[in-house]
CSV table of N, CA and C in Angstrom, one decimal:
chain,number,residue,atom,x,y,z
A,1,MET,N,0.8,-1.1,0.1
A,1,MET,CA,0.2,0.1,0.0
A,1,MET,C,0.8,1.3,-0.1
A,2,LEU,N,0.4,2.0,-1.1
A,2,LEU,CA,1.2,3.7,-0.9
A,2,LEU,C,0.4,4.4,-0.3
A,3,LEU,N,1.1,5.1,0.6
A,3,LEU,CA,0.8,6.3,1.4
A,3,LEU,C,1.0,7.6,0.9
A,4,GLY,N,0.3,8.7,0.9
A,4,GLY,CA,0.6,9.7,0.4
A,4,GLY,C,0.3,10.8,1.4
A,5,LEU,N,1.3,11.5,2.0
A,5,LEU,CA,1.2,12.4,3.2
A,5,LEU,C,0.5,13.7,2.5
A,6,ARG,N,-0.3,14.2,3.4
A,6,ARG,CA,-0.5,15.5,3.2
A,6,ARG,C,-0.8,16.1,4.5
A,7,LEU,N,-0.9,17.6,4.7
A,7,LEU,CA,-1.0,18.4,5.6
A,7,LEU,C,-2.1,19.1,6.0
A,8,TRP,N,-2.6,19.2,6.9
A,8,TRP,CA,-3.9,19.9,7.4
A,8,TRP,C,-3.7,20.8,8.2
A,9,GLY,N,-3.5,22.1,7.5
A,9,GLY,CA,-3.5,23.2,8.3
A,9,GLY,C,-2.2,23.8,8.3
A,10,THR,N,-1.9,25.0,9.1
A,10,THR,CA,-0.8,25.6,9.0
A,10,THR,C,-0.7,26.2,10.2
A,11,ILE,N,0.9,25.9,11.1
A,11,ILE,CA,0.9,26.1,12.5
A,11,ILE,C,2.0,27.3,12.5
A,12,GLN,N,2.5,28.2,13.4
A,12,GLN,CA,3.4,28.9,13.6
A,12,GLN,C,3.4,28.8,15.3
A,13,THR,N,4.7,28.9,15.8
A,13,THR,CA,4.9,28.9,17.1
A,13,THR,C,5.9,29.6,17.6
A,14,SER,N,6.0,30.0,19.0
A,14,SER,CA,7.3,30.7,19.2
A,14,SER,C,7.8,29.6,20.6
A,15,TYR,N,8.9,30.7,21.1
A,15,TYR,CA,9.3,30.0,22.6
A,15,TYR,C,8.4,29.6,23.5
A,16,GLY,N,8.2,28.4,24.1
A,16,GLY,CA,7.3,28.6,25.4
A,16,GLY,C,6.3,28.0,24.8
A,17,GLY,N,6.1,27.5,23.6
A,17,GLY,CA,5.0,26.8,22.9
A,17,GLY,C,3.4,28.0,22.9
A,18,VAL,N,3.7,29.3,22.6
A,18,VAL,CA,2.8,30.4,22.6
A,18,VAL,C,2.7,30.3,21.5
A,19,LEU,N,1.2,29.8,21.3
A,19,LEU,CA,0.4,29.9,19.7
A,19,LEU,C,0.5,31.4,19.2
A,20,GLN,N,0.8,31.6,18.1
A,20,GLN,CA,1.0,33.1,17.4
A,20,GLN,C,0.0,33.0,16.3
A,21,GLY,N,-0.3,32.1,15.6
A,21,GLY,CA,-1.0,32.1,14.2
A,21,GLY,C,-1.4,31.0,13.6
A,22,LEU,N,-2.7,31.0,13.1
A,22,LEU,CA,-2.9,29.8,12.3
A,22,LEU,C,-3.7,30.1,11.3
A,23,SER,N,-3.5,29.3,10.1
A,23,SER,CA,-4.5,29.7,8.9
A,23,SER,C,-4.6,28.2,8.2
A,24,GLY,N,-5.5,28.0,7.4
A,24,GLY,CA,-5.3,27.1,6.5
A,24,GLY,C,-7.0,26.1,6.9
A,25,PRO,N,-7.2,25.2,5.9
A,25,PRO,CA,-8.7,25.2,5.8
A,25,PRO,C,-9.2,24.2,7.0
A,26,ALA,N,-8.2,23.9,8.2
A,26,ALA,CA,-8.5,23.1,9.0
A,26,ALA,C,-9.1,24.5,10.3
A,27,CYS,N,-8.5,25.7,10.3
A,27,CYS,CA,-9.3,26.5,11.5
A,27,CYS,C,-9.5,27.9,10.6
A,28,ASP,N,-9.2,28.3,9.4
A,28,ASP,CA,-9.9,29.8,9.0
A,28,ASP,C,-9.2,30.7,9.8
A,29,GLY,N,-8.3,30.8,10.2
A,29,GLY,CA,-7.8,31.9,11.3
A,29,GLY,C,-8.2,31.9,12.8
A,30,ALA,N,-8.8,30.8,13.2
A,30,ALA,CA,-9.1,30.7,14.3
A,30,ALA,C,-7.8,31.0,15.3
A,31,ALA,N,-8.7,31.1,16.7
A,31,ALA,CA,-7.3,31.0,17.7
A,31,ALA,C,-6.8,29.8,18.1
A,32,THR,N,-7.5,28.8,17.8
A,32,THR,CA,-6.9,27.5,18.4
A,32,THR,C,-6.8,26.6,17.1
A,33,TYR,N,-6.1,25.6,17.1
A,33,TYR,CA,-6.2,24.7,16.0
A,33,TYR,C,-7.4,23.6,16.3
A,34,ALA,N,-7.9,23.4,15.2
A,34,ALA,CA,-9.1,22.5,15.2
A,34,ALA,C,-8.6,21.5,14.1
A,35,HIS,N,-9.0,20.2,14.7
A,35,HIS,CA,-9.0,19.0,13.8
A,35,HIS,C,-10.4,19.2,13.3
A,36,PRO,N,-10.4,18.2,11.9
A,36,PRO,CA,-11.2,17.7,11.2
A,36,PRO,C,-12.3,16.9,12.2
A,37,PRO,N,-13.5,17.3,11.9
A,37,PRO,CA,-14.6,16.5,12.5
A,37,PRO,C,-14.6,15.2,12.6
A,38,GLU,N,-14.9,14.5,13.6
A,38,GLU,CA,-14.7,12.7,13.5
A,38,GLU,C,-16.1,12.1,12.7
A,39,PRO,N,-15.8,11.2,12.0
A,39,PRO,CA,-16.9,10.8,11.3
A,39,PRO,C,-17.7,10.2,12.6
A,40,GLU,N,-19.4,10.1,11.9
A,40,GLU,CA,-20.2,9.5,13.0
A,40,GLU,C,-20.0,8.1,13.1
A,41,ASP,N,-20.1,7.5,11.7
A,41,ASP,CA,-19.7,6.0,11.8
A,41,ASP,C,-18.1,5.8,11.5
A,42,LEU,N,-17.5,5.3,12.7
A,42,LEU,CA,-16.0,5.3,12.8
A,42,LEU,C,-15.6,3.9,11.9
A,43,SER,N,-16.5,3.1,11.3
A,43,SER,CA,-16.2,2.1,10.5
A,43,SER,C,-16.0,2.6,9.1
A,44,LYS,N,-16.5,3.7,8.7
A,44,LYS,CA,-16.4,4.2,7.1
A,44,LYS,C,-15.1,5.1,7.3
A,45,PRO,N,-14.4,4.9,6.2
A,45,PRO,CA,-13.4,5.9,5.8
A,45,PRO,C,-13.6,7.5,5.8
A,46,MET,N,-13.0,8.4,6.6
A,46,MET,CA,-13.6,9.8,6.5
A,46,MET,C,-12.5,10.5,5.4
A,47,ARG,N,-13.1,11.1,4.3
A,47,ARG,CA,-12.4,12.1,3.4
A,47,ARG,C,-12.0,13.1,4.1
A,48,ARG,N,-10.6,13.6,3.6
A,48,ARG,CA,-10.2,14.9,4.3
A,48,ARG,C,-9.6,15.4,3.1
A,49,LYS,N,-9.9,16.8,3.1
A,49,LYS,CA,-9.2,17.8,2.2
A,49,LYS,C,-7.8,18.2,2.8
A,50,GLY,N,-6.4,18.3,2.2
A,50,GLY,CA,-5.6,18.9,2.7
A,50,GLY,C,-4.7,19.5,1.6
A,51,LEU,N,-3.6,20.0,2.0
A,51,LEU,CA,-2.7,20.4,1.1
A,51,LEU,C,-1.7,19.2,0.9
A,52,GLU,N,-1.2,19.1,-0.3
A,52,GLU,CA,-0.2,18.0,-0.3
A,52,GLU,C,1.3,18.6,-0.4
A,53,VAL,N,2.3,18.2,0.7
A,53,VAL,CA,3.3,18.5,0.9
A,53,VAL,C,4.5,17.4,0.5
A,54,ARG,N,5.4,18.1,-0.3
A,54,ARG,CA,6.6,17.0,-1.2
A,54,ARG,C,7.7,17.4,-0.7
A,55,GLN,N,8.2,18.4,0.2
A,55,GLN,CA,9.2,18.8,0.6
A,55,GLN,C,9.1,19.7,1.8
A,56,LEU,N,10.2,18.9,2.7
A,56,LEU,CA,10.2,19.8,4.1
A,56,LEU,C,11.8,20.2,4.2
A,57,GLN,N,11.9,21.7,4.5
A,57,GLN,CA,13.4,22.1,4.5
A,57,GLN,C,13.2,22.6,5.9
A,58,VAL,N,14.5,21.9,6.6
A,58,VAL,CA,14.6,22.4,8.0
A,58,VAL,C,16.2,23.0,7.9
A,59,ARG,N,15.7,24.6,8.4
A,59,ARG,CA,16.9,25.3,8.6
A,59,ARG,C,17.5,25.5,10.2
A,60,VAL,N,18.7,25.2,10.5
A,60,VAL,CA,18.9,25.7,11.9
A,60,VAL,C,19.9,26.4,11.7
A,61,LEU,N,19.7,27.9,12.5
A,61,LEU,CA,20.8,28.8,12.6
A,61,LEU,C,22.3,28.4,13.5
A,62,SER,N,22.0,27.8,14.4
A,62,SER,CA,23.3,27.1,15.5
A,62,SER,C,23.6,25.7,15.4
A,63,ALA,N,24.8,25.5,15.4
A,63,ALA,CA,25.5,24.3,15.8
A,63,ALA,C,25.6,23.7,17.0
A,64,ASP,N,25.2,24.9,18.0
A,64,ASP,CA,25.4,24.4,19.5
A,64,ASP,C,24.2,23.3,19.7
A,65,GLU,N,24.9,22.3,20.5
A,65,GLU,CA,24.0,21.2,21.2
A,65,GLU,C,23.8,21.2,22.3
A,66,ALA,N,24.2,21.9,23.0
A,66,ALA,CA,24.2,22.2,24.6
A,66,ALA,C,22.4,22.6,25.0
A,67,LEU,N,21.9,21.6,25.8
A,67,LEU,CA,20.7,21.6,26.3
A,67,LEU,C,20.8,22.3,27.5
A,68,GLY,N,20.2,23.4,28.2
A,68,GLY,CA,20.2,24.0,29.3
A,68,GLY,C,18.9,24.8,29.6
A,69,PRO,N,18.6,25.2,30.6
A,69,PRO,CA,17.1,26.1,30.8
A,69,PRO,C,16.9,27.4,30.0
A,70,LEU,N,18.1,27.8,29.6
A,70,LEU,CA,17.7,29.0,28.5
A,70,LEU,C,18.0,28.7,27.2
A,71,THR,N,18.1,27.5,26.9
A,71,THR,CA,18.3,27.2,25.3
A,71,THR,C,16.7,27.5,24.8
A,72,ASP,N,17.3,28.1,23.4
A,72,ASP,CA,16.0,28.4,22.7
A,72,ASP,C,15.5,27.8,21.8
A,73,GLU,N,14.3,27.3,22.0
A,73,GLU,CA,13.6,26.0,21.5
A,73,GLU,C,12.7,26.6,20.4
A,74,SER,N,12.7,27.9,20.0
A,74,SER,CA,11.4,28.5,19.4
A,74,SER,C,11.7,27.8,18.0
A,75,TYR,N,10.8,28.1,17.3
A,75,TYR,CA,10.7,27.6,15.7
A,75,TYR,C,9.4,28.3,14.8
A,76,ALA,N,9.9,28.3,13.7
A,76,ALA,CA,8.6,28.9,13.0
A,76,ALA,C,8.6,27.5,11.8
A,77,LEU,N,7.1,27.1,11.6
A,77,LEU,CA,6.8,26.5,10.8
A,77,LEU,C,5.9,26.9,9.7
A,78,ARG,N,6.5,26.9,8.3
A,78,ARG,CA,5.5,27.7,7.3
A,78,ARG,C,5.5,26.6,6.2
A,79,VAL,N,4.1,26.9,5.6
A,79,VAL,CA,3.9,25.6,4.4
A,79,VAL,C,3.0,26.4,3.1
A,80,ALA,N,3.4,26.4,2.2
A,80,ALA,CA,3.1,26.8,1.2
A,80,ALA,C,3.2,25.7,0.0
A,81,ALA,N,2.3,24.7,-0.1
A,81,ALA,CA,2.2,23.4,-0.7
A,81,ALA,C,2.8,23.8,-2.3
A,82,PRO,N,3.8,22.8,-2.7
A,82,PRO,CA,4.2,21.6,-2.2
A,82,PRO,C,5.4,21.7,-1.3
A,83,ARG,N,6.0,22.7,-0.8
A,83,ARG,CA,7.0,22.8,0.3
A,83,ARG,C,6.5,23.3,1.6
A,84,ALA,N,7.3,22.9,2.6
A,84,ALA,CA,7.3,23.0,4.0
A,84,ALA,C,8.4,23.8,4.6
A,85,THR,N,8.7,24.8,5.2
A,85,THR,CA,9.8,25.2,5.8
A,85,THR,C,10.0,25.3,7.5
A,86,ALA,N,11.0,24.5,7.8
A,86,ALA,CA,11.1,25.0,9.6
A,86,ALA,C,12.1,25.3,9.6
A,87,SER,N,12.0,26.7,10.6
A,87,SER,CA,13.0,27.4,10.9
A,87,SER,C,13.6,27.5,12.2
A,88,ALA,N,14.5,27.1,12.8
A,88,ALA,CA,14.8,27.1,14.3
A,88,ALA,C,16.4,27.8,14.6
A,89,ARG,N,16.6,28.6,15.7
A,89,ARG,CA,17.6,29.2,16.2
A,89,ARG,C,18.7,27.7,16.4
A,90,THR,N,18.5,26.7,17.0
A,90,THR,CA,19.1,25.7,17.7
A,90,THR,C,18.3,24.3,17.1
A,91,VAL,N,19.0,23.0,17.3
A,91,VAL,CA,18.7,21.8,17.0
A,91,VAL,C,17.4,21.4,17.7
A,92,PHE,N,17.2,22.0,19.0
A,92,PHE,CA,16.4,21.7,19.8
A,92,PHE,C,14.8,22.4,19.4
A,93,GLY,N,14.8,23.5,18.7
A,93,GLY,CA,13.9,24.2,18.1
A,93,GLY,C,13.4,23.4,17.0
A,94,ALA,N,14.4,22.7,16.3
A,94,ALA,CA,14.1,22.2,15.1
A,94,ALA,C,13.4,20.8,15.1
A,95,MET,N,13.9,20.2,16.4
A,95,MET,CA,13.2,19.1,17.0
A,95,MET,C,11.6,19.1,17.3
A,96,ARG,N,11.3,20.4,17.7
A,96,ARG,CA,9.9,20.7,18.2
A,96,ARG,C,9.2,21.1,16.7
A,97,ALA,N,9.8,21.8,15.9
A,97,ALA,CA,9.3,22.1,14.6
A,97,ALA,C,8.5,20.6,14.3
A,98,LEU,N,9.7,19.8,13.8
A,98,LEU,CA,9.4,18.5,13.6
A,98,LEU,C,8.4,17.7,14.3
A,99,GLU,N,8.4,17.6,15.4
A,99,GLU,CA,7.1,17.2,16.2
A,99,GLU,C,5.9,17.6,15.6
A,100,SER,N,5.8,19.0,16.0
A,100,SER,CA,4.7,19.8,15.1
A,100,SER,C,4.1,19.4,13.7
A,101,PHE,N,5.1,19.2,13.2
A,101,PHE,CA,5.0,19.1,11.4
A,101,PHE,C,4.3,17.5,11.5
A,102,ALA,N,4.9,16.6,12.2
A,102,ALA,CA,4.4,15.4,12.3
A,102,ALA,C,3.0,15.3,12.5
A,103,GLN,N,2.4,15.9,13.4
A,103,GLN,CA,1.2,15.9,14.0
A,103,GLN,C,0.1,16.4,13.2
A,104,LEU,N,0.8,17.2,12.3
A,104,LEU,CA,-0.3,17.6,11.2
A,104,LEU,C,-0.5,16.6,10.1
A,105,LEU,N,0.2,15.6,9.9
A,105,LEU,CA,0.4,14.8,8.6
A,105,LEU,C,-0.5,13.7,8.9
A,106,TRP,N,-1.0,13.3,7.7
A,106,TRP,CA,-1.8,12.1,8.0
A,106,TRP,C,-1.9,11.2,6.2
A,107,GLY,N,-2.0,10.2,6.4
A,107,GLY,CA,-1.5,9.6,5.2
A,107,GLY,C,-3.0,9.0,4.5
A,108,GLU,N,-2.8,8.5,3.1
A,108,GLU,CA,-4.2,7.8,2.9
A,108,GLU,C,-3.6,6.9,1.7
A,109,ASP,N,-4.3,5.8,1.7
A,109,ASP,CA,-4.2,5.0,0.3
A,109,ASP,C,-4.0,5.5,-0.7
A,110,ALA,N,-3.1,5.3,-1.8
A,110,ALA,CA,-2.8,5.9,-3.0
A,110,ALA,C,-4.1,5.8,-3.9
A,111,ASP,N,-5.2,4.8,-3.6
A,111,ASP,CA,-6.0,4.8,-4.6
A,111,ASP,C,-7.3,5.8,-4.2
A,112,GLY,N,-6.9,6.3,-2.9
A,112,GLY,CA,-8.1,7.3,-2.8
A,112,GLY,C,-8.0,8.5,-1.5
């Protein structure tokens, strides 16, 4: 089975996980991230529309790998299909960006 990865929504965040802005089909500019509604019959597959992302570019400004209480874990995650860009000052911010990106992905059968 082939899986096609698609992104549902766009998210940007800053240090401490403070939500700055959202856009996209999932939330239409709302202040919180909204997942698509659950289907009434869970035995039937749910069709979702999303953005197809074919490339994720990760940019890290510092090669410093020291983790401490003042480590900057901020990041920006931007999606402009078919590409997404994750920018961070440290590898720890990049890791947080990848965690958020993974939460926005879902796969589907190549036939559907």
